[in-house]
Amino acid sequence: MISTTPTPLRVSALNVENLVVDFITKNGIVHAVRGVSFSVAPGEVLAIVGESGSGKTITSLAAMGLLPTTSRTSGTVDVDGMDVLKATETEMNATRGNVVSMVFQEPMTALNPSMKVGKQVAEAILNHRGVSKAEAHKRAVALLERVGIPDAAVKAKSFPHQMSGGQRQRVVIAIALACEPKLIIADEPTTALDVTVQAEILELLRTLVKETNTALLLITHNMGVVADLSDRVAVMNAGRIVETGTTVQVLTAPKETYTQTLLAAVPTLPEAKWDAVIAEERAQLNLAEANEVPVVDPVLDMRGICVDYSGGGRKLRAVNNADLLINRGEIVGLVGESGSGKSTLGRAPLGLVPVTGGSISLFGGDVLKTSTREIRALRSRIGIIFQDPGGSLDPRMTVGDSISEPLVMHGINGKRPSRAVRDSRVAELLEAVRLPATNAQRYPHELSGGQRQRIGLARALALAPELLIADEPTSALDVSVQDEVLTLLLELQREHGFGCLFISHDLAVVHSVSQRVTVMQHGNVIESGQTSTVLQHPGASYTRQLLASVPSPNPIMQKQRREARFALLASSKES
């Protein structure tokens, strides 16, 4: 006899129905989330993607009951049977960290800098479990071991600043797991990490979800992360979900124009023949000839650079015998993990780090043998774009004053320009970076992240530099804004013909903008040459590991990359 007993439905860890979030401001009501509905089941990873301002983070904060008092909500946000929107603060205090936990984007902000990490993990346990401090500490060490922190008992006694970025993110994940929650919300958990550490964190989250059957809500703008980790995807735009489906469906055959546009803006590495890469085969390539660097019209030529830092009676070599050449009119990428020495090498020609060996030729002048006045004159021919445009712009200065500051400091032809001349130049620069001239009167906090990065680019171009140093200029931007900034940079570089050092840990971005690339590890130059050669036919094992760690926005290709990475790691351990 056939049973007629219905198959039980899979209970959702999070169920959101018609969520509306408005903010009451002095300028009126802002509609942040407009009727959003979705669910996340135990053991499932749902990724919510979209541009900055799409409402994805506001949706996640609503699930945690962390919306500000200026918000006005309606709908239902059910977390394990409780409507968060109607819960009291006492109920939410018992729920946060216990039933639902959050992994934040920046671990240094999420962690208490004055408290040892073991104590911070134990604190989460003590808040919700009736155990002794000794038992809580024991569980904390076990959690640190579980998330892959070596010598967990020793590391538990460390402060956050004594750990690497990847280790700090693992601590945040350990805190989120402390009370075995049914739902974890991860808001941009890998944005600030380099590709190899990012791959480790993604593998950790994948394993934890599988082992603990925890539901994971992933908030991100990184399509590679989505392809690597998620089961389903919800695409948000202007506060609404415009498309949902399985990860393969949405990322390989998007139906909505917005999703198609979003995916088209994602920089990708060319498809690699991973079996050939793993076998170290670079057949039929004259690599010596392909990697030969032509010295045409160098604006920067660094040979045998060494940078040493001293402290506590010890000497740390941050850069060891490194060479770097940039010709006028070309973009050279400089890549590597955090701590590889790439930013330090980029600061060497500016005189911002203690160079203890080698030579630096900047526009034909020897930087290490010139006077302070001559170095100042050389610096006026260099433009710099920083990673965080918000942090590099003075919040008390208008956009116009920030852009014109280099003109005031260095002058034009040795003379300080008049206010009228400066205003005219600012208007020209704003037009060059595709911003209205009226922005000159605004302050940085009144602009979006993409607009602030354009302001940083305009400021870097104020003195018509011959060399531009861009240090992680797009890492904090979502994919569509990143695409706009990179397109603008390439247009301006072609128009003005300056040389550019593009420092990044995003190999796909470097591939899209640079003609040559240099790879660094532990202060050493591991490999350099034509971008197409190095990133498609890498010669160094470390470069191959970097490439295999870069997540592809195509889920099928990403599976191949993940398998290649495992094979590379296994072969490196054997050797």
mmCIF file of N, CA and C in Angstrom, residues 104 106-121 123 144 149 158-176:
data_model
loop_
_atom_site.group_PDB
_atom_site.id
_atom_site.type_symbol
_atom_site.label_atom_id
_atom_site.label_comp_id
_atom_site.label_asym_id
_atom_site.label_seq_id
_atom_site.Cartn_x
_atom_site.Cartn_y
_atom_site.Cartn_z
ATOM 1 N N PHE A 104 31.009 40.152 10.225
ATOM 2 C CA PHE A 104 31.082 41.471 9.621
ATOM 3 C C PHE A 104 32.241 41.566 8.637
ATOM 4 N N GLU A 106 34.672 43.946 8.268
ATOM 5 C CA GLU A 106 35.984 44.363 8.754
ATOM 6 C C GLU A 106 36.198 43.812 10.164
ATOM 7 N N PRO A 107 37.009 42.757 10.318
ATOM 8 C CA PRO A 107 37.198 42.140 11.635
ATOM 9 C C PRO A 107 37.820 43.069 12.668
ATOM 10 N N MET A 108 38.671 44.001 12.256
ATOM 11 C CA MET A 108 39.277 44.910 13.228
ATOM 12 C C MET A 108 38.240 45.833 13.849
ATOM 13 N N THR A 109 37.162 46.094 13.128
ATOM 14 C CA THR A 109 36.069 46.895 13.696
ATOM 15 C C THR A 109 35.171 46.031 14.570
ATOM 16 N N ALA A 110 34.987 44.770 14.178
ATOM 17 C CA ALA A 110 34.096 43.874 14.916
ATOM 18 C C ALA A 110 34.721 43.387 16.220
ATOM 19 N N LEU A 111 36.053 43.309 16.277
ATOM 20 C CA LEU A 111 36.736 42.802 17.468
ATOM 21 C C LEU A 111 37.157 43.948 18.392
ATOM 22 N N ASN A 112 37.162 43.660 19.683
ATOM 23 C CA ASN A 112 37.600 44.636 20.693
ATOM 24 C C ASN A 112 39.128 44.658 20.717
ATOM 25 N N PRO A 113 39.757 45.777 20.355
ATOM 26 C CA PRO A 113 41.228 45.812 20.263
ATOM 27 C C PRO A 113 41.927 45.663 21.611
ATOM 28 N N SER A 114 41.194 45.894 22.709
ATOM 29 C CA SER A 114 41.813 45.840 24.040
ATOM 30 C C SER A 114 41.579 44.512 24.750
ATOM 31 N N MET A 115 40.960 43.540 24.054
ATOM 32 C CA MET A 115 40.637 42.255 24.680
ATOM 33 C C MET A 115 41.254 41.123 23.875
ATOM 34 N N LYS A 116 41.840 40.164 24.561
ATOM 35 C CA LYS A 116 42.439 39.015 23.887
ATOM 36 C C LYS A 116 41.355 38.216 23.171
ATOM 37 N N VAL A 117 41.734 37.631 22.027
ATOM 38 C CA VAL A 117 40.723 37.009 21.168
ATOM 39 C C VAL A 117 40.046 35.818 21.835
ATOM 40 N N GLY A 118 40.791 35.050 22.609
ATOM 41 C CA GLY A 118 40.183 33.915 23.307
ATOM 42 C C GLY A 118 39.084 34.355 24.256
ATOM 43 N N LYS A 119 39.331 35.460 24.935
ATOM 44 C CA LYS A 119 38.335 35.988 25.867
ATOM 45 C C LYS A 119 37.098 36.487 25.122
ATOM 46 N N GLN A 120 37.298 37.019 23.910
ATOM 47 C CA GLN A 120 36.159 37.501 23.134
ATOM 48 C C GLN A 120 35.281 36.355 22.657
ATOM 49 N N VAL A 121 35.903 35.231 22.278
ATOM 50 C CA VAL A 121 35.120 34.053 21.894
ATOM 51 C C VAL A 121 34.405 33.492 23.121
ATOM 52 N N GLU A 123 33.456 35.092 25.737
ATOM 53 C CA GLU A 123 32.401 36.014 26.146
ATOM 54 C C GLU A 123 31.077 35.675 25.466
ATOM 55 N N LEU A 144 38.543 27.994 18.123
ATOM 56 C CA LEU A 144 39.652 28.564 17.353
ATOM 57 C C LEU A 144 40.365 27.479 16.556
ATOM 58 N N ILE A 149 42.814 28.001 13.150
ATOM 59 C CA ILE A 149 43.891 28.848 13.680
ATOM 60 C C ILE A 149 44.946 27.957 14.323
ATOM 61 N N SER A 158 46.385 36.182 22.265
ATOM 62 C CA SER A 158 46.821 37.303 21.437
ATOM 63 C C SER A 158 45.734 38.360 21.348
ATOM 64 N N PHE A 159 46.155 39.597 21.087
ATOM 65 C CA PHE A 159 45.225 40.676 20.784
ATOM 66 C C PHE A 159 44.986 40.713 19.272
ATOM 67 N N PRO A 160 43.870 41.278 18.836
ATOM 68 C CA PRO A 160 43.554 41.282 17.401
ATOM 69 C C PRO A 160 44.667 41.828 16.513
ATOM 70 N N HIS A 161 45.357 42.898 16.977
ATOM 71 C CA HIS A 161 46.383 43.510 16.127
ATOM 72 C C HIS A 161 47.610 42.618 15.959
ATOM 73 N N GLN A 162 47.711 41.570 16.791
ATOM 74 C CA GLN A 162 48.847 40.661 16.695
ATOM 75 C C GLN A 162 48.592 39.503 15.733
ATOM 76 N N MET A 163 47.451 39.526 15.080
ATOM 77 C CA MET A 163 47.064 38.457 14.159
ATOM 78 C C MET A 163 46.924 39.010 12.747
ATOM 79 N N SER A 164 47.027 38.142 11.761
ATOM 80 C CA SER A 164 46.859 38.562 10.372
ATOM 81 C C SER A 164 45.380 38.803 10.074
ATOM 82 N N GLY A 165 45.114 39.425 8.916
ATOM 83 C CA GLY A 165 43.734 39.701 8.537
ATOM 84 C C GLY A 165 42.901 38.438 8.411
ATOM 85 N N GLY A 166 43.490 37.393 7.827
ATOM 86 C CA GLY A 166 42.776 36.135 7.686
ATOM 87 C C GLY A 166 42.490 35.481 9.026
ATOM 88 N N GLN A 167 43.453 35.544 9.946
ATOM 89 C CA GLN A 167 43.244 34.970 11.276
ATOM 90 C C GLN A 167 42.175 35.746 12.043
ATOM 91 N N ARG A 168 42.171 37.063 11.910
ATOM 92 C CA ARG A 168 41.134 37.863 12.588
ATOM 93 C C ARG A 168 39.747 37.508 12.057
ATOM 94 N N GLN A 169 39.637 37.286 10.746
ATOM 95 C CA GLN A 169 38.334 36.914 10.197
ATOM 96 C C GLN A 169 37.906 35.536 10.704
ATOM 97 N N ARG A 170 38.861 34.646 10.916
ATOM 98 C CA ARG A 170 38.554 33.331 11.481
ATOM 99 C C ARG A 170 38.066 33.463 12.925
ATOM 100 N N VAL A 171 38.631 34.411 13.666
ATOM 101 C CA VAL A 171 38.170 34.647 15.033
ATOM 102 C C VAL A 171 36.719 35.127 15.029
ATOM 103 N N VAL A 172 36.394 36.038 14.112
ATOM 104 C CA VAL A 172 35.019 36.530 14.005
ATOM 105 C C VAL A 172 34.066 35.383 13.678
ATOM 106 N N ILE A 173 34.489 34.475 12.817
ATOM 107 C CA ILE A 173 33.662 33.314 12.481
ATOM 108 C C ILE A 173 33.516 32.398 13.701
ATOM 109 N N ALA A 174 34.594 32.243 14.477
ATOM 110 C CA ALA A 174 34.522 31.432 15.696
ATOM 111 C C ALA A 174 33.509 32.014 16.679
ATOM 112 N N ILE A 175 33.492 33.341 16.810
ATOM 113 C CA ILE A 175 32.515 33.995 17.694
ATOM 114 C C ILE A 175 31.101 33.744 17.182
ATOM 115 N N ALA A 176 30.928 33.821 15.858
ATOM 116 C CA ALA A 176 29.608 33.584 15.275
ATOM 117 C C ALA A 176 29.134 32.157 15.519
#
